[in-house]
Amino acid sequence: MTTAIGQPLERVDGRPKVTGSARYPTEIPAPGTAHACVVGAGVAAGRVRSIDTSAALEEPGVLAVLTHENLPRIATQPPLVPSLFGGPAPGETFFPMQDDVVHYRGQHIALVVADTHERAQHAAALLRVEYDESEPLTTIAQGRDQAYEAESVFAGFLPGRTSRGDIGAGLEKADIVVEGTFTCAANNHNPLETSGTTAVWDGDELLLHDGTQGVNSTQLTVGALLGVPLSKIRVISHYVGGSFGSKAMVWHHPTLAAMAARAVGRPVKLSLTREQMFTSCGHREEQEQHITLGATDDGRLTALRHHKLSPTSHFDDWAEPSLNSAAQMYACPNHEGVYRLIRANTMTPTFMRGPGDTSGMFALECAMDELAERTGLDPIELRLRNFADVDPASGNPWSSNGLKKCYERGAHSFGWYDRDPGTPRREGDWLIGTGMAAAGYPAPPPGSPQRARARIYADGSVVVQAATPEFGTGVATVMAQVAADALGVPVERCRFETGDTDYPGIAAAVGSAGAGMISAAVHAAATALRDQLIGEAVADRGSPLHGADPAGVVVADGTMSAGTSREQYTEMLLRNHRPDAEASGTWNPPGMDTPYGMLTFGAQFAEVAVDPELGLVRVRRMTGAFAPGRVLNSRTVRSQLMGGMLWGLGQALLESNRMDPRTGRWENNSLGEYLVAVNADAPEVTVELVDVEDRIVNPLGVKGVGEIGQVGANAAIANAVHHATGRRIRKMPITIEDIIR
């Protein structure tokens, strides 16, 4: 029987997006809407001595200027908890304008509300702010001596130190030691749509149109901050113009928009500028990782020490989990991972695509490439000799693996064994190099229960609802496919409705968890509805299926069958004068104590051309082979993986930001200065999918692809640059200066 799952269906949201009929959160019309403009601190540390608002308030159309002197106090500050756990998920445990202290440059210190966006911006420019400035600390170089070992990181979800075996004994046993320090520049989020919210009060009820990865997270966070019951808050987010982590946690602007709307007594739109995205929605932190590998002469790992140093804010111990998948990739008996943090004048860092593993696996996979060179082994052979048959961190079996097949499929597709591992090929002024790296990313992590609702109408149409927004992954298309197969109806009869807290709750779709969480909930709801309808049919004396064993009834094309007896869903509903039938479903993700290792695996390959005199690096082709479990839509999966690989290219060669140590200002704070990969940078990209069955992660065996495509791509490129030039470059991004120095 042909199934909808896996088919390369076109996205149902494609036409609304390209024709402009899709409405984004700050495009929602509301009568009498005012506009709010955020003002950020002009210093990185100190206090606001005074804010002169008089000139702004005298401007035509200005309705209010809110500062720490007149903004209401928040009801409570919820703790920092990753948004997938289904509770309040503030981006940092600090809320602005509650006092006069400045913790970081760009921190929101005022909010100007006017009847037009332009008037709000103009009035904001008229504010006169005086500071008592303090000396800022913003970089690793400034704060190295003040670093401390974190008790926990990632909002307390992960320990600050992990170990197994005896790292000292492992290093003593080693014949070869590879040691290096790897640095990663800070990265900033730049989705097409900047973050924004439209807030509308109706009496004591609040409606928010918010650009978010989780409407329930926004509802819970704003409710806690304002002290408003959740039953009084509705959050809608039908379309989101990209996120990649910037809209995973809930930042200050939704609550500020609600406060402003209450203050002026009319709807308020608050949209961050491109420059404010650099100071308002977190970032991937600057980081330094020190790796030590110990191995025998034949390349078998005896020790892996992996330490990370990075700045965090004054109020949260946050570091992206760079050491975790790296600790699970290889069968190394002795391991030590340590996070060290520096309290800096910065906002709390946050999720960014491939959080943790893009940086951690960059360091590990570049070190593994060096070890392969030292041992005289092919890089794939070295990795195979250290293949982990079980999760080395816990000793548990894998829920599924597929890594060996990824090596094999990727190498064959790329032509890996056709290369000369010693001498790069020359084409005119270009040196041609090739490199590879392994990839690993946690399969959907534990989280809160996920829910969905399915309804079938007497005309045969199906509507499935869940609160998850459509933020660019094609979820509305893919979940219609899941529902169609579970109910046994044609996919064209199914519609998936998203992005509304009035629908059953789904945690924010972050960390590659979205496809697994949402599909499991949709599958649960649709199968519950199918079983309900079958149960009603076999109990109905008027049905041809009356008296049949429910377990023996199958459904296809909307028709229930048992032997030669058949009845359509629609026939049964119409006979009983029922306009529809409905059921809900809940899925509980595996807990922390699940006795399985759960990673999604892959292998990345890259070919680069390097001009050593001009310092230019051009990626010519990339191949990625991945084992993501069950594929729900082959078109959207390939698009996700290709996008991740190209982002890995950007991280390896382009994306970089740095805080000025004197001012705490991001040196590249717009798309005019912050470099991202564009079409001209994109090489030929090949995506290979390796089938693996996983009965543990969720009912459909979906492990997710949102993050794994980026992991390892940067290391494959860096290793290819080494092959071309003979130079080990242990930093991201690789720049012209690194090549010609």
XYZ file of C-alpha atoms in Angstrom:
741
model
C 0.000 0.000 0.000
C 1.311 3.436 -0.909
C 1.880 5.623 2.127
C 1.947 9.382 2.387
C 4.886 9.355 4.795
C 8.154 9.695 2.934
C 6.677 11.190 -0.219
C 8.336 14.392 -1.526
C 5.165 16.481 -1.319
C 5.378 20.201 -1.970
C 4.897 22.432 1.029
C 1.377 23.723 1.521
C 2.752 26.985 2.929
C 4.838 27.636 -0.175
C 2.194 29.491 -2.184
C 1.078 31.839 0.640
C 4.686 32.731 1.346
C 5.743 33.481 -2.214
C 2.526 35.336 -3.075
C 2.594 37.467 0.062
C -0.708 36.275 1.493
C 1.014 34.761 4.539
C 0.686 37.126 7.504
C 3.572 37.356 9.957
C 3.178 38.489 13.584
C 3.832 42.195 13.039
C 1.726 42.274 9.869
C -1.502 41.470 11.714
C -3.946 44.374 11.360
C -5.563 45.654 14.543
C -7.632 48.875 14.735
C -5.805 51.735 16.417
C -2.448 49.980 16.482
C 0.442 51.938 17.991
C 4.103 51.182 17.442
C 6.833 50.664 20.000
C 10.535 51.292 19.517
C 13.124 49.831 21.883
C 16.100 51.921 22.997
C 19.258 50.045 23.944
C 21.959 51.023 26.404
C 24.893 52.868 24.879
C 27.381 51.473 27.401
C 28.228 47.900 28.413
C 28.467 48.354 32.180
C 27.354 50.867 34.758
C 24.128 52.635 35.681
C 21.628 54.914 34.011
C 22.073 58.229 35.795
C 19.162 59.900 34.015
C 16.918 59.701 30.965
C 15.536 62.988 29.676
C 12.261 62.092 27.929
C 10.865 65.624 27.591
C 11.769 66.197 23.939
C 10.389 62.825 22.924
C 7.104 63.353 24.760
C 6.563 66.682 23.035
C 6.681 65.101 19.571
C 3.376 64.663 17.692
C 1.882 61.189 17.985
C 4.011 60.065 20.927
C 1.846 58.195 23.426
C 4.312 57.082 26.114
C 7.946 56.682 27.030
C 8.558 53.791 29.409
C 11.793 53.505 31.400
C 12.931 51.937 34.655
C 11.265 54.844 36.405
C 7.716 54.097 35.250
C 7.594 50.588 33.771
C 5.566 48.261 36.057
C 7.513 45.658 38.026
C 7.268 42.079 36.784
C 5.296 39.614 38.899
C 8.077 37.020 39.007
C 11.191 36.036 37.083
C 10.848 32.396 35.987
C 14.008 30.269 35.940
C 16.024 29.624 32.812
C 14.704 26.327 31.437
C 15.124 25.063 27.860
C 11.872 25.656 26.011
C 11.303 22.040 25.019
C 10.442 21.144 28.628
C 7.047 22.788 28.389
C 7.393 25.501 31.031
C 8.243 29.203 30.996
C 11.357 29.678 28.887
C 12.827 33.161 29.291
C 15.958 33.770 27.258
C 17.703 35.027 30.376
C 16.849 35.380 34.056
C 16.922 39.140 33.818
C 14.159 41.506 32.793
C 15.035 45.043 31.679
C 13.928 48.377 33.087
C 13.394 47.040 36.587
C 16.280 49.150 37.941
C 19.014 51.438 36.647
C 21.803 48.836 36.314
C 23.287 48.244 32.848
C 24.648 44.724 32.357
C 25.424 44.787 28.619
C 25.429 47.132 25.676
C 22.098 47.185 23.865
C 20.185 46.173 27.005
C 16.692 47.639 26.738
C 16.519 50.809 28.814
C 13.517 52.569 27.270
C 10.453 51.925 25.153
C 8.906 54.700 23.064
C 5.309 54.260 21.878
C 3.781 56.409 19.110
C 0.994 56.263 16.578
C 3.366 55.384 13.728
C 6.567 53.418 13.519
C 8.453 56.377 12.091
C 7.340 58.716 14.874
C 8.344 56.170 17.496
C 11.804 55.866 15.930
C 12.216 59.626 15.712
C 11.151 60.164 19.310
C 13.482 57.395 20.474
C 16.379 59.273 18.895
C 15.497 62.328 21.001
C 16.028 60.612 24.358
C 19.013 61.963 26.254
C 20.608 59.320 28.449
C 23.436 59.901 30.917
C 25.374 57.022 32.453
C 27.740 56.309 35.292
C 29.936 54.018 33.248
C 32.020 51.119 34.582
C 34.851 49.181 32.980
C 33.312 46.333 30.930
C 34.520 42.759 30.602
C 33.380 41.256 27.319
C 35.933 38.805 25.877
C 37.759 35.627 26.831
C 41.075 37.474 26.638
C 39.892 39.972 29.270
C 38.358 37.429 31.620
C 40.556 34.356 31.381
C 41.932 34.844 34.896
C 38.394 35.104 36.296
C 37.107 31.869 34.775
C 35.374 29.368 37.012
C 34.303 25.773 36.578
C 30.560 25.647 36.159
C 28.522 23.367 38.370
C 26.042 23.033 35.511
C 25.409 24.601 32.094
C 22.653 24.807 29.503
C 20.177 26.164 32.054
C 21.178 23.550 34.617
C 20.266 20.722 32.296
C 23.848 19.440 31.926
C 26.642 18.976 34.474
C 29.670 21.212 34.219
C 32.047 18.261 34.471
C 31.734 14.715 33.141
C 34.233 11.879 33.188
C 34.674 8.168 32.711
C 37.674 5.977 33.341
C 41.017 7.516 34.325
C 42.101 10.307 31.972
C 45.638 10.408 33.401
C 46.170 6.681 32.978
C 44.751 6.872 29.456
C 47.260 9.534 28.457
C 50.147 7.605 30.011
C 49.157 4.580 27.960
C 49.123 6.583 24.717
C 51.853 6.208 22.096
C 50.667 9.344 20.308
C 49.230 12.515 21.819
C 47.449 15.138 19.725
C 46.766 18.395 21.528
C 45.344 21.667 20.321
C 43.306 24.742 21.176
C 40.391 25.524 18.889
C 38.604 28.862 18.837
C 35.172 29.732 17.534
C 34.064 33.303 16.960
C 30.753 34.435 18.333
C 27.858 34.012 15.905
C 24.650 36.044 15.741
C 21.163 35.143 14.542
C 19.937 36.701 11.331
C 16.688 35.086 10.159
C 14.871 36.919 7.374
C 12.163 38.080 9.785
C 13.459 40.005 12.776
C 11.713 39.183 16.045
C 8.476 41.003 16.746
C 5.146 40.915 18.568
C 1.709 42.475 18.197
C -0.057 42.775 21.573
C -3.802 43.367 21.931
C -5.659 43.678 25.249
C -9.401 43.108 25.451
C -10.247 43.944 29.028
C -8.095 41.580 31.093
C -7.485 39.187 28.204
C -4.277 39.390 26.186
C -3.784 38.311 22.570
C -0.211 38.105 21.308
C 0.855 37.538 17.722
C 4.453 36.529 18.276
C 7.272 35.249 16.087
C 8.266 32.194 18.116
C 9.201 28.540 17.855
C 6.769 27.751 20.666
C 3.507 29.596 21.294
C 3.057 27.730 24.576
C 6.499 28.899 25.713
C 5.535 32.513 24.989
C 2.205 32.087 26.786
C 3.821 30.537 29.870
C 6.664 33.053 30.051
C 4.582 36.192 29.526
C 1.985 34.877 31.958
C 4.605 34.394 34.656
C 6.243 37.772 34.083
C 2.947 39.696 34.071
C 1.154 37.605 36.668
C -1.703 36.957 34.236
C -3.540 33.588 34.298
C -2.798 31.425 31.284
C -6.518 31.206 30.532
C -6.369 34.954 29.827
C -3.493 34.766 27.344
C -3.714 33.528 23.776
C -0.646 33.402 21.539
C -0.873 32.985 17.766
C 2.027 32.407 15.406
C 0.852 31.021 12.082
C 3.958 32.005 10.110
C 7.470 32.692 11.350
C 10.128 34.020 9.003
C 12.957 31.796 10.185
C 14.446 31.280 13.617
C 17.344 28.804 13.925
C 17.298 29.274 17.705
C 16.739 33.017 18.009
C 13.014 32.455 18.608
C 13.351 29.258 20.631
C 13.573 30.973 23.997
C 11.282 33.873 24.916
C 13.061 37.231 24.973
C 11.869 40.514 26.440
C 9.921 41.998 23.536
C 6.636 40.009 23.844
C 6.233 41.067 27.471
C 7.314 44.649 26.727
C 4.784 44.834 23.891
C 2.059 43.674 26.281
C 3.163 46.219 28.905
C 3.171 49.004 26.323
C -0.267 48.031 25.012
C -1.664 48.104 28.525
C -0.005 51.475 29.220
C -1.459 53.231 26.147
C -4.755 51.395 26.030
C -4.477 50.253 22.413
C -2.782 47.481 20.390
C 0.982 47.784 20.080
C 3.414 46.373 17.537
C 7.024 45.955 18.581
C 9.468 44.868 15.910
C 13.189 44.662 16.559
C 15.517 46.252 14.041
C 18.220 44.229 12.347
C 20.836 45.841 14.583
C 18.789 45.030 17.704
C 18.757 41.353 16.746
C 22.436 41.357 17.679
C 21.714 42.511 21.248
C 18.214 41.206 22.013
C 17.889 37.516 21.128
C 21.015 35.793 22.379
C 23.901 34.487 20.280
C 26.370 31.627 19.964
C 29.068 32.576 22.411
C 32.756 33.117 21.706
C 34.516 29.954 22.785
C 37.852 28.301 23.216
C 38.147 24.530 23.333
C 41.230 22.597 24.307
C 41.376 18.981 23.161
C 43.889 16.289 24.029
C 43.703 12.920 22.283
C 45.755 9.938 23.363
C 46.043 6.920 21.056
C 48.052 3.788 20.444
C 50.282 3.450 17.394
C 47.460 1.697 15.530
C 45.100 4.631 16.140
C 42.931 3.329 18.978
C 41.938 6.069 21.386
C 43.069 5.729 24.972
C 42.088 9.179 26.253
C 40.002 12.194 25.273
C 40.207 15.385 27.313
C 37.899 18.180 26.146
C 37.724 21.508 28.000
C 35.692 24.528 26.962
C 35.992 28.171 28.020
C 33.354 30.774 27.122
C 31.750 33.992 28.379
C 28.285 33.998 29.871
C 26.099 36.714 31.342
C 26.142 38.043 34.890
C 22.976 36.122 35.725
C 23.038 32.730 33.968
C 25.481 29.836 33.647
C 24.865 29.169 29.982
C 27.172 27.426 27.552
C 26.068 25.591 24.467
C 26.690 21.856 25.060
C 29.816 21.510 22.946
C 31.265 18.542 24.836
C 28.363 16.129 24.850
C 28.051 14.421 21.465
C 31.830 14.595 21.180
C 32.016 12.450 24.317
C 29.782 9.805 22.721
C 31.200 9.545 19.201
C 34.093 7.172 19.791
C 34.870 4.117 21.905
C 37.341 5.853 24.169
C 37.522 4.363 27.688
C 38.908 7.475 29.382
C 37.213 10.826 28.976
C 37.058 14.158 30.752
C 34.846 17.081 29.771
C 34.858 20.401 31.642
C 32.991 23.672 31.067
C 34.568 26.856 32.388
C 32.743 30.169 32.239
C 33.519 33.862 32.509
C 31.011 36.372 33.878
C 30.918 39.030 31.180
C 28.978 42.105 30.133
C 26.905 40.213 27.628
C 23.387 38.909 27.449
C 22.857 35.217 28.056
C 23.883 33.144 25.018
C 21.305 30.792 23.548
C 20.491 28.081 21.038
C 21.856 28.540 17.542
C 21.555 25.959 14.798
C 23.385 22.783 15.795
C 23.792 24.159 19.335
C 26.991 22.865 20.886
C 27.768 20.107 18.477
C 28.755 22.316 15.552
C 31.547 23.780 17.674
C 32.402 20.720 19.759
C 32.548 18.363 16.816
C 34.624 20.918 14.873
C 37.330 20.674 17.517
C 37.113 16.891 17.871
C 36.980 16.109 14.157
C 39.891 18.380 13.290
C 41.912 16.689 16.047
C 40.891 13.268 14.704
C 42.103 14.301 11.249
C 45.470 15.227 12.739
C 45.583 11.887 14.546
C 44.879 10.094 11.267
C 47.831 11.901 9.707
C 50.091 11.055 12.651
C 49.168 7.362 12.513
C 49.261 7.114 8.722
C 45.658 5.960 8.595
C 42.919 7.049 6.263
C 40.583 9.333 8.255
C 37.660 6.958 7.740
C 39.707 3.952 8.807
C 40.747 5.763 11.993
C 37.117 6.454 12.820
C 36.112 2.865 12.099
C 38.801 1.595 14.464
C 37.239 3.713 17.185
C 33.628 2.956 16.279
C 31.394 2.885 19.362
C 29.230 -0.244 19.327
C 27.450 1.123 22.411
C 27.118 4.588 23.908
C 30.538 5.037 25.578
C 29.150 7.620 27.993
C 26.605 5.210 29.526
C 27.409 1.757 28.183
C 23.837 1.517 26.884
C 23.030 0.227 23.399
C 22.172 2.757 20.720
C 18.518 3.205 19.871
C 19.812 3.058 16.291
C 23.100 3.945 14.651
C 23.865 3.775 10.928
C 27.212 5.583 11.173
C 29.213 2.914 9.341
C 26.770 3.054 6.451
C 27.068 6.857 6.440
C 30.842 6.551 6.037
C 30.396 4.007 3.243
C 27.615 5.818 1.387
C 29.226 9.248 1.727
C 32.672 8.047 0.660
C 31.261 6.282 -2.406
C 29.149 9.263 -3.460
C 31.991 11.741 -2.927
C 34.711 9.596 -4.491
C 36.757 9.724 -1.304
C 39.062 6.833 -2.130
C 39.953 8.332 -5.522
C 41.899 11.156 -3.873
C 45.641 11.354 -3.263
C 45.797 11.644 0.549
C 49.283 13.115 0.490
C 49.551 15.591 -2.345
C 46.850 18.108 -3.249
C 45.838 18.471 -6.872
C 46.764 21.764 -8.553
C 44.571 23.607 -11.038
C 46.382 26.760 -12.121
C 46.736 28.948 -9.018
C 44.358 26.765 -7.004
C 45.308 23.946 -4.665
C 42.523 21.356 -4.416
C 42.030 19.611 -1.087
C 39.502 17.159 0.328
C 38.429 16.491 3.888
C 35.843 14.605 5.894
C 34.378 14.530 9.378
C 31.878 12.531 11.376
C 28.661 14.103 12.611
C 26.546 13.423 15.663
C 23.627 15.204 17.273
C 21.341 14.136 20.135
C 18.118 12.519 19.000
C 14.995 14.182 20.423
C 15.801 14.845 24.075
C 13.409 14.245 26.979
C 10.672 16.810 27.353
C 7.106 17.423 28.379
C 4.044 15.501 27.098
C 3.093 16.488 23.557
C -0.546 16.691 22.462
C -2.580 16.958 19.258
C -6.229 16.776 18.212
C -7.724 15.132 15.125
C -11.207 15.636 13.682
C -12.852 14.001 10.669
C -15.919 15.534 9.064
C -18.816 13.741 7.415
C -17.590 14.912 4.008
C -14.329 12.985 4.550
C -12.081 15.968 5.219
C -9.690 15.835 8.169
C -8.288 18.611 10.345
C -5.477 17.977 12.810
C -4.427 20.678 15.252
C -1.397 21.277 17.445
C 0.035 24.471 18.862
C 3.401 24.269 17.086
C 4.154 27.217 14.741
C 5.271 26.867 11.132
C 8.706 28.491 11.282
C 10.060 27.278 7.993
C 10.402 23.508 8.322
C 7.306 22.463 6.367
C 5.528 21.089 9.433
C 2.033 21.733 8.050
C 2.771 19.538 5.039
C 4.600 16.784 6.871
C 2.056 16.397 9.672
C -0.761 16.093 7.162
C 1.176 13.131 5.764
C 1.489 11.589 9.231
C -2.215 12.055 9.937
C -3.226 10.638 6.563
C -1.343 7.397 7.124
C -2.527 6.976 10.708
C -6.182 7.502 9.753
C -5.945 5.659 6.468
C -7.188 8.537 4.312
C -5.733 10.276 1.244
C -3.321 13.037 2.207
C -5.139 15.595 0.073
C -8.084 15.318 2.465
C -5.939 16.301 5.476
C -5.107 19.753 6.777
C -2.803 20.510 9.690
C -3.564 23.691 11.626
C -0.758 25.244 13.633
C 0.479 28.070 15.803
C -2.265 28.796 18.343
C -2.356 28.205 22.103
C -6.048 27.335 21.721
C -4.796 24.118 20.084
C -3.333 21.211 22.089
C 0.066 22.050 23.543
C 3.381 21.276 21.891
C 6.720 22.349 23.351
C 8.945 24.614 21.274
C 10.398 22.715 18.335
C 14.108 23.072 19.120
C 17.168 20.861 18.947
C 15.865 18.655 16.115
C 13.063 17.594 18.464
C 10.204 19.093 16.449
C 9.625 16.377 13.856
C 9.744 13.596 16.425
C 7.611 15.332 19.053
C 4.939 16.670 16.743
C 4.644 13.574 14.558
C 4.315 11.370 17.630
C 1.488 13.542 18.995
C -0.256 13.730 15.615
C 0.129 9.976 15.159
C -1.332 9.410 18.633
C -4.344 11.650 17.921
C -5.023 10.248 14.453
C -4.706 6.613 15.530
C -6.955 7.316 18.525
C -9.563 8.715 16.132
C -9.172 5.748 13.777
C -9.561 3.251 16.625
C -12.535 5.189 17.965
C -14.277 5.039 14.581
C -13.508 1.350 14.164
C -14.876 0.686 17.646
C -18.068 2.542 16.822
C -18.460 0.666 13.541
C -18.126 -2.831 15.007
C -20.600 -1.887 17.758
C -23.134 -0.386 15.315
C -25.853 -2.828 14.278
C -26.370 -0.837 11.102
C -22.769 -1.207 9.992
C -21.505 -3.946 7.652
C -18.657 -4.313 10.181
C -20.947 -5.049 13.118
C -19.486 -7.764 15.316
C -16.082 -7.780 13.634
C -12.910 -8.013 15.693
C -11.591 -4.435 15.915
C -8.031 -5.721 15.720
C -8.783 -7.241 12.341
C -10.186 -4.065 10.785
C -7.880 -2.236 8.385
C -8.401 1.210 6.892
C -7.362 2.464 3.459
C -8.679 5.360 1.404
C -11.092 6.248 4.199
C -12.704 2.798 4.128
C -12.784 0.339 7.034
C -12.514 -3.295 5.960
C -12.761 -6.679 7.656
C -12.768 -9.571 5.217
C -15.375 -8.755 2.577
C -17.202 -6.247 4.799
C -16.483 -2.594 4.101
C -17.715 0.795 5.230
C -16.416 4.281 4.684
C -15.901 6.654 7.591
C -18.273 9.091 5.900
C -21.024 6.483 5.487
C -20.990 5.680 9.180
C -21.010 9.335 10.263
C -23.852 10.264 7.899
C -25.957 7.248 8.873
C -25.718 8.293 12.500
C -26.397 11.979 11.715
C -22.990 13.033 13.001
C -21.248 16.008 11.379
C -17.847 14.952 12.704
C -15.842 12.825 15.119
C -12.891 13.907 17.181
C -10.103 12.450 19.330
C -7.020 13.720 21.122
C -3.655 12.074 21.527
C -0.703 12.486 23.872
C 2.872 11.289 23.540
C 5.328 11.207 26.435
C 8.963 11.487 25.305
C 11.555 9.084 26.703
C 12.944 10.198 30.046
C 16.519 10.807 31.140
C 16.708 7.237 32.443
C 15.978 5.639 29.060
C 18.509 2.765 28.776
C 19.644 3.716 25.284
C 22.127 6.072 23.717
C 20.293 8.342 21.305
C 22.259 10.209 18.655
C 21.615 10.956 15.021
C 24.725 10.147 12.989
C 26.228 11.337 9.741
C 29.397 11.818 7.731
C 30.468 14.985 5.916
C 32.817 15.357 2.938
C 34.127 18.533 1.291
C 36.368 19.592 -1.581
C 37.950 23.031 -1.471
C 40.074 25.141 -3.785
C 42.633 27.389 -2.080
C 44.626 30.196 -3.663
C 47.600 30.413 -1.274
C 48.782 33.789 -2.599
C 45.433 35.571 -2.324
C 44.267 33.597 0.700
C 41.006 32.631 -0.955
C 39.090 29.473 -0.051
C 36.264 28.265 -2.266
C 34.218 25.183 -1.406
C 33.605 23.309 -4.646
C 31.426 20.439 -3.519
C 30.001 18.930 -0.369
C 28.522 15.512 0.337
C 26.656 14.558 3.472
C 25.383 11.103 4.387
C 22.965 10.946 7.311
C 20.960 8.331 9.230
C 17.992 10.321 10.560
C 15.603 7.461 11.249
C 12.314 7.491 9.412
C 11.986 10.197 6.772
C 8.579 11.892 6.822
C 9.000 13.917 3.612
C 12.058 13.321 1.455
C 11.841 16.792 -0.107
C 11.774 18.750 3.148
C 14.394 16.466 4.725
C 16.853 17.064 1.908
C 16.195 20.798 2.049
C 16.828 20.859 5.794
C 20.059 18.890 5.486
C 21.331 20.940 2.552
C 20.574 24.170 4.424
C 22.496 22.913 7.443
C 25.498 21.945 5.328
C 25.597 25.381 3.718
C 25.364 27.018 7.131
C 28.352 24.882 8.146
C 30.191 26.389 5.176
C 29.287 29.880 6.400
C 30.449 29.100 9.914
C 33.724 27.660 8.629
C 34.620 30.574 6.340
C 32.444 33.635 6.984
C 30.430 34.084 10.172
C 32.237 35.986 12.875
C 31.583 38.613 15.468
C 33.632 40.073 18.258
C 32.919 42.450 21.068
C 35.071 45.537 21.314
C 36.763 45.034 24.705
C 36.634 48.775 25.412
C 32.962 49.403 24.656
C 31.235 46.007 24.710
C 29.826 46.745 21.256
C 29.528 44.051 18.626
C 31.932 45.037 15.880
C 29.703 43.604 13.135
C 26.136 44.521 14.030
C 24.279 44.475 10.722
C 24.067 42.350 7.593
C 26.213 44.983 5.915
C 29.108 43.842 8.128
C 28.225 40.382 9.430
C 29.021 37.908 6.656
C 26.727 34.998 5.814
C 26.854 32.538 2.948
C 24.951 33.580 -0.179
C 24.069 31.815 -3.419
C 27.432 32.666 -4.962
C 29.159 30.765 -2.135
C 27.032 27.638 -2.532
C 28.832 24.673 -4.109
C 27.405 21.466 -5.503
C 25.729 19.716 -2.539
C 24.824 16.022 -2.436
C 22.659 14.579 0.339
C 22.581 10.829 0.942
C 20.017 9.261 3.281
C 20.803 6.047 5.132
C 17.811 4.025 6.302
C 17.844 3.006 9.958
C 14.969 1.718 12.034
C 14.532 3.167 15.497
C 11.797 1.806 17.751
C 12.885 3.798 20.797
C 12.912 7.537 20.057
C 9.192 7.777 19.231
C 6.412 5.687 17.637
C 7.405 6.604 14.085
C 11.164 6.267 14.545
C 11.860 9.910 13.648
C 15.198 11.240 14.930
C 15.154 14.679 13.284
C 17.354 16.504 10.769
C 17.148 20.171 11.740
C 20.618 20.286 13.332
C 22.692 17.330 12.085
C 23.216 18.834 8.620
C 25.472 21.539 10.029
C 27.462 19.333 12.381
C 30.801 18.287 10.925
C 30.524 20.384 7.764
C 32.890 22.999 9.192
C 35.440 20.372 10.228
C 35.318 18.678 6.812
C 36.106 22.045 5.207
C 38.927 22.810 7.656
C 40.405 19.349 7.064
C 40.173 19.917 3.309
C 42.034 23.222 3.709
C 44.778 21.330 5.554
C 44.963 18.768 2.760
C 45.310 21.585 0.220
C 47.830 23.721 2.123
C 49.444 21.494 4.745
C 48.396 24.027 7.365
C 46.296 23.169 10.422
C 43.917 26.026 11.136
C 42.233 25.590 14.483
C 39.718 28.391 14.334
C 36.376 29.390 12.886
C 36.016 31.170 10.612
C 39.090 30.529 8.477
C 40.098 33.886 7.013
C 42.427 35.193 4.334
C 44.992 36.033 7.019
C 45.062 32.396 8.153
C 45.998 31.248 4.649
C 48.657 33.813 3.718
C 50.378 34.322 7.061
